[in-house]
Amino acid sequence: MQATDSIDMASVSGREAKLTAEQALEVDILLDVLYQRSGYDFSQYARSTLVRRLQNCLLMEDLPHFSYLIPKVLYEKGYMHKLVQELSVSVTEFFRDPAFFQSLEQHVLPVLKTFPFFKIWHAGCATGEEVYSLAMLLKAHGLYDRAKIYATDFNDRILDKAKAGIFTEDTMRQGELNYNQLAISQGTPFHEHFSTQYHSSKVRMELARNIVFANHNLVCDGVFGEMQLILCRNVMIYFDNALKKRVIDLFDQSLHHSGFLGLGRLENLDYLDTSARWHLLDNAATLYRKVPGI
């Protein structure tokens, strides 16, 4: 290590160290350069999480200061995309938190059955495991043919992985464990939704055909159709409160007048002035239904 003044910190101790004024300025300039070059705006992400990830970048590159990352973004081929990926690390898996999917079965699917056709937006879809999980759930209940699922993320490289629908043995093993906790596992076995070859599995076309993958940035992009269900699970935990409010307003405008919003167990709407607009259906799953007319 060349120095310890800015990386003597959270990545080692598990706690975020306080930045000096100079370090905070370095971070602001770095984020501005990254935005100017890539179009990705991380300025409203939760600062503690962002700093933690930047500190990890310094450790990986063996650099002493945040400002040393700026010439790498500007002049080093491929580094800008690498940094974007480091700052937008996603955690996902097939049927992650099976209780959430049980809540969808109980509260949402009976309503979706009343529609001849419905649309779902999965915002922040990452590498696609949860989108394909939703498709399996809908298929098991005979609803997939009525559905159009829009799966979005702002990271094109992650979207390409999601579109490819190819997953490792370890990913499949954990997915099957989660799947087997659900009643739908009594129907089509998990592995039958995939073709397997050379230690990896690819989603079958019949499961992918009603899914549209698209680039959409929650920080700056606009309303996305009129959806019956929006899922954005454990994405907003990385946003500051101003950005959270902006995103919830975006979801409000993008939802059917009595549509559903699933945020995952790490997020809620309690801090919003407009929380009365949302009826909490399941506290553990943080599943809401929009209240019409408010």
XYZ file of N, CA and C in Angstrom, residues 7-17 48 52 55-56 59:
48
model
N -7.726 4.916 3.032
C -8.220 3.556 2.914
C -7.944 2.751 4.170
N -7.806 3.393 5.233
C -7.468 2.824 6.490
C -8.755 2.481 7.220
N -9.765 1.919 6.565
C -11.149 2.270 6.767
C -12.095 1.104 6.820
N -13.308 1.358 6.189
C -14.423 0.432 6.314
C -14.127 -0.927 5.745
N -13.344 -0.956 4.638
C -13.082 -2.227 3.996
C -12.257 -3.146 4.897
N -11.522 -2.569 5.835
C -10.721 -3.354 6.752
C -11.479 -3.615 8.045
N -12.088 -2.594 8.592
C -12.698 -2.702 9.910
C -14.169 -3.042 9.879
N -14.819 -2.920 8.687
C -16.259 -3.157 8.617
C -17.065 -1.936 8.965
N -16.395 -0.830 9.317
C -17.088 0.411 9.642
C -16.613 1.500 8.703
N -17.514 2.402 8.352
C -17.127 3.500 7.471
C -16.361 4.558 8.254
N -15.173 4.900 7.789
C -14.412 5.978 8.414
C -14.940 7.310 7.919
N -22.580 6.583 2.376
C -21.784 5.596 3.116
C -21.514 4.358 2.264
N -17.821 3.246 0.710
C -17.327 1.908 1.009
C -16.878 1.194 -0.268
N -13.716 2.794 -1.604
C -12.567 2.365 -0.808
C -12.090 0.985 -1.249
N -13.031 0.118 -1.565
C -12.656 -1.203 -2.065
C -11.925 -1.094 -3.403
N -8.379 -0.209 -2.719
C -7.634 -1.381 -2.257
C -7.259 -2.284 -3.425
